Amino acid sequence: MSAQRRVALVTATAFLVALSLRPALTAVGPLLPRIGLDENLGEAAQGLLGTLPLLAFAVASPLVHFASKRFGMERAVLVSLLVLAVAAAARPYTGIAGLWVGTAVVGAAIAVGNVLVPVIIKRDYAAHVSRATGVYTAFITGGAAIASIVAVPIADAADWRLSLAIWGGFAVLIALVWLPRSLHPAPAPAPRADDEAAPVSVWRQPMAWLVTGFMGLQSTSFYLLVNWLPTIEISTGVSERTAGVHLFLFQGFGLIGGLTIPRLLKNPVSQRAGAVTASVPILVALLGLLAAPQLALVWAMIAGLGQGAALVAALTLISLRGRTPHETTQLSGMAQSVGYLLAAAGPVLAGSLTEQTGTWQTTLIVFAALSTLQIALAVAAGRDYRPTRLLG
């Protein structure tokens, strides 16, 4: 094997890490009724268990850049994979306290990969950031979809505890593949002359907030649909089985959206066309569910296209708006912290609105308004942009 091919294979291991960033989360949803029955958890507690990893994302994401500076990105990712493996394997077998603590630790470990892997991909694929980001999100979505599909069959064949714990073993395999990169990390790029300027906190930068808002709103609509799309459809007369198929198609079409949108994001200066194109289908799907619920299959597929594309657009904006790996890591932590905090609140807000009004119509109107705001942020965050220092 040529040296060039070996380097390419080692570099591609970042995409394998992406496979491990969602299964421990998405396997929980289909198993919640069984978990609730065995552990005496009511519906509210089950909902909080499903939301807990997002809260962990929000808390842990801003702290990741400290670990990255101390240990290096590759070693930080390796440690996170090992922590994920232990927490995912232990949480089903350590009682109710272990279930809650383990789920929070799973979320914190995944947050490290959420923040650092896109930065590593930006460094390794500097000439093709949007395309590589599309492949990265395809691996994330694929891992999430696979875990959702196999969770119940594994639980039927064994029990829900094994169905959750198995993803700890999967994380160990990914850690073994990643180990050579952590032992021989890529050297840090030589600093440029203007890198010595006094650092500016991303939390005080307008562009950082625009990117963060875009990330947060696309995450909010995604988790709204992942959690409530089947329930919304069932309320209009769709069968449970059909609603489940529609949710799978929603995630499947996310793969297509994520792999096709990079064509509109490859301009290194302006990503406005791609960010807006990714956002419009989400608004169309929400309005469609409101106006013509009998076409739920169509809206699920359109929403999936938009969500997959919007995630790629958000991660591409994060990658391109930071000038150095360290700056990008800070921005990624900020955007994902606030973004997942909004995402955690979204399903709760939707459930509360529906409970108070007795219908999903108000909820769909509110989230359609948020999607309109996402389009406006896509215009602003994706504009013609040439930073001379962090975020301008």
Short mmCIF file of C-alpha atoms in Angstrom, two decimals, residues 31-294:
data_model
loop_
_atom_site.label_atom_id
_atom_site.label_comp_id
_atom_site.label_asym_id
_atom_site.label_seq_id
_atom_site.Cartn_x
_atom_site.Cartn_y
_atom_site.Cartn_z
CA LEU A 31 -36.88 1.38 24.35
CA LEU A 32 -38.37 4.04 26.64
CA PRO A 33 -41.64 2.13 27.29
CA ARG A 34 -39.68 -0.93 28.45
CA ILE A 35 -37.23 1.16 30.49
CA GLY A 36 -40.13 3.01 32.11
CA LEU A 37 -41.90 -0.25 33.00
CA ASP A 38 -38.81 -1.88 34.54
CA GLU A 39 -37.51 1.21 36.33
CA ASN A 40 -40.91 2.70 37.31
CA LEU A 41 -40.42 5.87 35.27
CA GLY A 42 -43.45 7.91 34.28
CA GLU A 43 -43.78 9.64 30.93
CA ALA A 44 -42.31 12.89 32.24
CA ALA A 45 -39.27 11.08 33.62
CA GLN A 46 -38.89 9.15 30.37
CA GLY A 47 -38.95 12.41 28.44
CA LEU A 48 -36.29 13.88 30.74
CA LEU A 49 -34.14 10.78 30.27
CA GLY A 50 -34.30 11.31 26.52
CA THR A 51 -33.47 15.01 26.89
CA LEU A 52 -30.66 14.59 29.44
CA PRO A 53 -27.89 13.99 26.84
CA LEU A 54 -28.78 17.27 25.11
CA LEU A 55 -28.42 19.11 28.42
CA ALA A 56 -25.06 17.38 28.87
CA PHE A 57 -24.07 18.59 25.39
CA ALA A 58 -24.94 22.14 26.41
CA VAL A 59 -22.89 22.00 29.63
CA ALA A 60 -19.85 20.13 28.26
CA SER A 61 -19.42 21.70 24.82
CA PRO A 62 -17.90 25.05 25.93
CA LEU A 63 -15.35 23.18 28.07
CA VAL A 64 -14.02 20.94 25.32
CA HIS A 65 -11.48 23.44 24.02
CA PHE A 66 -9.70 23.33 27.40
CA ALA A 67 -9.22 19.56 27.06
CA SER A 68 -8.14 20.06 23.47
CA LYS A 69 -5.47 22.58 24.48
CA ARG A 70 -4.23 20.38 27.33
CA PHE A 71 -4.12 16.97 25.63
CA GLY A 72 -4.47 17.65 21.91
CA MET A 73 -7.54 16.95 19.80
CA GLU A 74 -6.74 13.33 18.91
CA ARG A 75 -6.05 12.27 22.50
CA ALA A 76 -9.14 14.10 23.78
CA VAL A 77 -11.28 12.20 21.25
CA LEU A 78 -9.72 8.87 22.34
CA VAL A 79 -10.47 9.55 26.01
CA SER A 80 -14.04 10.54 25.13
CA LEU A 81 -14.55 7.28 23.22
CA LEU A 82 -13.31 5.23 26.19
CA VAL A 83 -15.54 7.17 28.61
CA LEU A 84 -18.47 6.69 26.22
CA ALA A 85 -17.78 2.96 26.10
CA VAL A 86 -17.74 2.55 29.88
CA ALA A 87 -20.79 4.74 30.50
CA ALA A 88 -22.88 3.19 27.72
CA ALA A 89 -22.10 -0.35 28.84
CA ALA A 90 -22.57 0.29 32.56
CA ARG A 91 -25.71 2.45 32.68
CA PRO A 92 -28.28 -0.32 32.04
CA TYR A 93 -26.81 -2.55 34.78
CA THR A 94 -26.18 -0.09 37.63
CA GLY A 95 -29.68 0.60 38.87
CA ILE A 96 -31.79 3.71 38.49
CA ALA A 97 -29.00 6.02 39.70
CA GLY A 98 -26.58 4.49 37.21
CA LEU A 99 -29.11 4.92 34.44
CA TRP A 100 -29.36 8.67 35.05
CA VAL A 101 -25.68 9.30 35.75
CA GLY A 102 -24.58 7.06 32.89
CA THR A 103 -26.87 8.83 30.44
CA ALA A 104 -25.45 12.21 31.47
CA VAL A 105 -21.87 10.93 31.10
CA VAL A 106 -22.73 9.46 27.69
CA GLY A 107 -23.93 12.90 26.60
CA ALA A 108 -20.80 14.64 27.93
CA ALA A 109 -18.50 12.14 26.18
CA ILE A 110 -20.33 12.54 22.88
CA ALA A 111 -20.09 16.33 23.23
CA VAL A 112 -16.30 16.04 22.91
CA GLY A 113 -16.66 14.34 19.54
CA ASN A 114 -19.39 16.76 18.47
CA VAL A 115 -17.01 19.69 19.01
CA LEU A 116 -13.63 18.28 17.97
CA VAL A 117 -14.29 15.93 15.06
CA PRO A 118 -15.57 18.73 12.75
CA VAL A 119 -12.43 20.72 13.64
CA ILE A 120 -10.22 17.74 12.80
CA ILE A 121 -12.08 17.30 9.52
CA LYS A 122 -11.57 20.98 8.70
CA ARG A 123 -7.84 20.55 9.28
CA ASP A 124 -7.55 17.28 7.35
CA TYR A 125 -9.78 18.31 4.43
CA ALA A 126 -9.03 22.02 4.28
CA ALA A 127 -9.61 22.18 0.52
CA HIS A 128 -12.98 20.38 0.70
CA VAL A 129 -14.55 21.43 4.02
CA SER A 130 -18.22 21.39 2.98
CA ARG A 131 -17.96 18.07 1.12
CA ALA A 132 -16.13 16.39 4.01
CA THR A 133 -18.67 17.83 6.45
CA GLY A 134 -21.45 16.31 4.35
CA VAL A 135 -19.82 12.88 4.58
CA TYR A 136 -19.32 13.37 8.33
CA THR A 137 -23.00 14.15 8.90
CA ALA A 138 -23.98 11.21 6.70
CA PHE A 139 -22.03 8.92 9.03
CA ILE A 140 -23.70 10.53 12.07
CA THR A 141 -27.16 10.13 10.56
CA GLY A 142 -26.44 6.60 9.42
CA GLY A 143 -25.29 5.54 12.88
CA ALA A 144 -28.37 7.14 14.44
CA ALA A 145 -30.74 5.42 12.01
CA ILE A 146 -29.12 1.99 12.46
CA ALA A 147 -29.37 2.20 16.25
CA SER A 148 -33.03 3.21 16.03
CA ILE A 149 -33.84 0.26 13.78
CA VAL A 150 -32.02 -2.48 15.71
CA ALA A 151 -32.87 -1.36 19.26
CA VAL A 152 -36.20 -3.18 19.50
CA PRO A 153 -35.12 -6.41 17.69
CA ILE A 154 -32.11 -6.73 20.03
CA ALA A 155 -34.35 -6.09 23.04
CA ASP A 156 -36.80 -8.72 21.76
CA ALA A 157 -34.00 -11.25 21.35
CA ALA A 158 -32.40 -10.46 24.73
CA ASP A 159 -33.57 -7.44 26.79
CA TRP A 160 -33.41 -3.65 26.72
CA ARG A 161 -30.32 -3.59 28.89
CA LEU A 162 -28.21 -5.45 26.36
CA SER A 163 -29.76 -3.37 23.57
CA LEU A 164 -28.32 -0.25 25.23
CA ALA A 165 -25.05 -1.73 26.48
CA ILE A 166 -23.99 -3.09 23.10
CA TRP A 167 -23.11 0.43 21.94
CA GLY A 168 -20.42 0.58 24.59
CA GLY A 169 -18.70 -2.30 22.82
CA PHE A 170 -19.08 -0.46 19.52
CA ALA A 171 -17.33 2.59 21.00
CA VAL A 172 -14.44 0.35 22.10
CA LEU A 173 -13.98 -0.86 18.51
CA ILE A 174 -13.93 2.73 17.23
CA ALA A 175 -11.43 3.66 19.97
CA LEU A 176 -9.10 0.87 18.82
CA VAL A 177 -9.27 2.16 15.26
CA TRP A 178 -8.59 5.70 16.51
CA LEU A 179 -5.72 4.69 18.81
CA PRO A 180 -2.91 5.10 16.22
CA ARG A 181 -3.98 8.69 15.58
CA SER A 182 -3.84 9.52 19.28
CA LEU A 183 -0.37 8.00 19.60
CA HIS A 184 0.89 9.98 16.61
CA PRO A 185 -1.27 13.12 16.43
CA ALA A 186 -0.94 15.54 13.56
CA PRO A 187 1.42 18.43 14.36
CA ALA A 188 -0.20 21.75 15.12
CA PRO A 189 -0.04 24.17 12.18
CA ALA A 190 2.60 26.86 12.39
CA PRO A 191 1.07 30.10 13.71
CA ARG A 192 0.68 32.99 11.28
CA ALA A 193 2.04 36.39 12.10
CA ASP A 194 -1.39 37.83 12.92
CA ASP A 195 -2.26 34.90 15.16
CA GLU A 196 -0.40 36.65 17.97
CA ALA A 197 -3.13 39.30 18.29
CA ALA A 198 -4.91 39.34 21.62
CA PRO A 199 -7.67 36.72 21.60
CA VAL A 200 -11.26 37.90 21.44
CA SER A 201 -13.96 35.92 23.24
CA VAL A 202 -16.37 34.34 20.77
CA TRP A 203 -19.19 35.10 23.19
CA ARG A 204 -18.77 38.81 22.40
CA GLN A 205 -18.72 38.48 18.62
CA PRO A 206 -21.85 39.18 16.51
CA MET A 207 -20.94 36.62 13.83
CA ALA A 208 -20.49 33.94 16.49
CA TRP A 209 -24.03 34.59 17.71
CA LEU A 210 -25.43 34.43 14.18
CA VAL A 211 -23.79 31.05 13.61
CA THR A 212 -24.88 29.88 17.05
CA GLY A 213 -28.47 30.96 16.40
CA PHE A 214 -28.53 29.08 13.11
CA MET A 215 -27.11 25.96 14.76
CA GLY A 216 -29.59 26.23 17.61
CA LEU A 217 -32.70 26.65 15.48
CA GLN A 218 -31.87 23.81 13.10
CA SER A 219 -31.21 21.57 16.13
CA THR A 220 -34.49 22.62 17.72
CA SER A 221 -36.60 21.71 14.69
CA PHE A 222 -34.70 18.43 14.28
CA TYR A 223 -35.35 17.26 17.83
CA LEU A 224 -38.94 18.47 17.64
CA LEU A 225 -39.54 16.18 14.66
CA VAL A 226 -37.50 13.25 15.99
CA ASN A 227 -39.48 13.28 19.23
CA TRP A 228 -42.96 14.31 18.09
CA LEU A 229 -43.40 13.64 14.36
CA PRO A 230 -44.94 10.17 14.92
CA THR A 231 -47.29 11.56 17.58
CA ILE A 232 -48.31 14.46 15.33
CA GLU A 233 -49.09 12.05 12.51
CA ILE A 234 -50.96 9.61 14.76
CA SER A 235 -53.17 12.49 15.94
CA THR A 236 -54.27 12.95 12.30
CA GLY A 237 -55.17 9.28 11.82
CA VAL A 238 -51.87 7.77 10.66
CA SER A 239 -51.18 4.33 12.12
CA GLU A 240 -48.36 3.77 14.59
CA ARG A 241 -46.48 1.48 12.22
CA THR A 242 -46.79 3.94 9.31
CA ALA A 243 -45.66 6.83 11.50
CA GLY A 244 -42.58 4.81 12.46
CA VAL A 245 -41.77 4.23 8.79
CA HIS A 246 -42.14 7.95 8.12
CA LEU A 247 -39.67 8.72 10.93
CA PHE A 248 -37.16 6.32 9.40
CA LEU A 249 -37.62 7.99 6.01
CA PHE A 250 -37.16 11.38 7.68
CA GLN A 251 -33.72 10.26 8.84
CA GLY A 252 -32.96 8.50 5.56
CA PHE A 253 -33.68 11.59 3.50
CA GLY A 254 -31.44 13.47 5.91
CA LEU A 255 -28.58 11.44 4.45
CA ILE A 256 -29.49 12.62 0.96
CA GLY A 257 -29.78 16.25 2.04
CA GLY A 258 -26.46 16.14 3.86
CA LEU A 259 -24.60 14.67 0.90
CA THR A 260 -26.05 17.02 -1.74
CA ILE A 261 -25.96 20.44 -0.03
CA PRO A 262 -22.13 20.78 -0.11
CA ARG A 263 -22.44 21.77 -3.79
CA LEU A 264 -23.96 25.05 -2.59
CA LEU A 265 -21.54 25.50 0.32
CA LYS A 266 -18.20 25.16 -1.41
CA ASN A 267 -17.74 28.91 -1.96
CA PRO A 268 -15.04 29.77 0.64
CA VAL A 269 -16.36 33.32 1.12
CA SER A 270 -20.18 33.14 1.07
CA GLN A 271 -22.37 30.18 2.09
CA ARG A 272 -25.66 32.09 1.92
CA ALA A 273 -27.13 30.07 -0.97
CA GLY A 274 -26.49 26.76 0.78
CA ALA A 275 -27.65 27.87 4.22
CA VAL A 276 -30.93 29.31 2.87
CA THR A 277 -31.58 26.34 0.56
CA ALA A 278 -31.10 24.00 3.52
CA SER A 279 -33.50 25.98 5.72
CA VAL A 280 -36.48 26.48 3.40
CA PRO A 281 -37.58 22.79 3.27
CA ILE A 282 -38.01 22.74 7.05
CA LEU A 283 -40.45 25.64 6.90
CA VAL A 284 -42.26 24.04 3.96
CA ALA A 285 -42.62 20.74 5.84
CA LEU A 286 -43.98 22.36 9.02
CA LEU A 287 -46.51 24.42 7.06
CA GLY A 288 -47.40 21.30 5.07
CA LEU A 289 -48.11 19.32 8.24
CA LEU A 290 -50.33 22.19 9.34
CA ALA A 291 -52.24 22.69 6.06
CA ALA A 292 -52.30 19.20 4.51
CA PRO A 293 -51.57 16.53 7.16
CA GLN A 294 -52.84 13.80 4.82
#
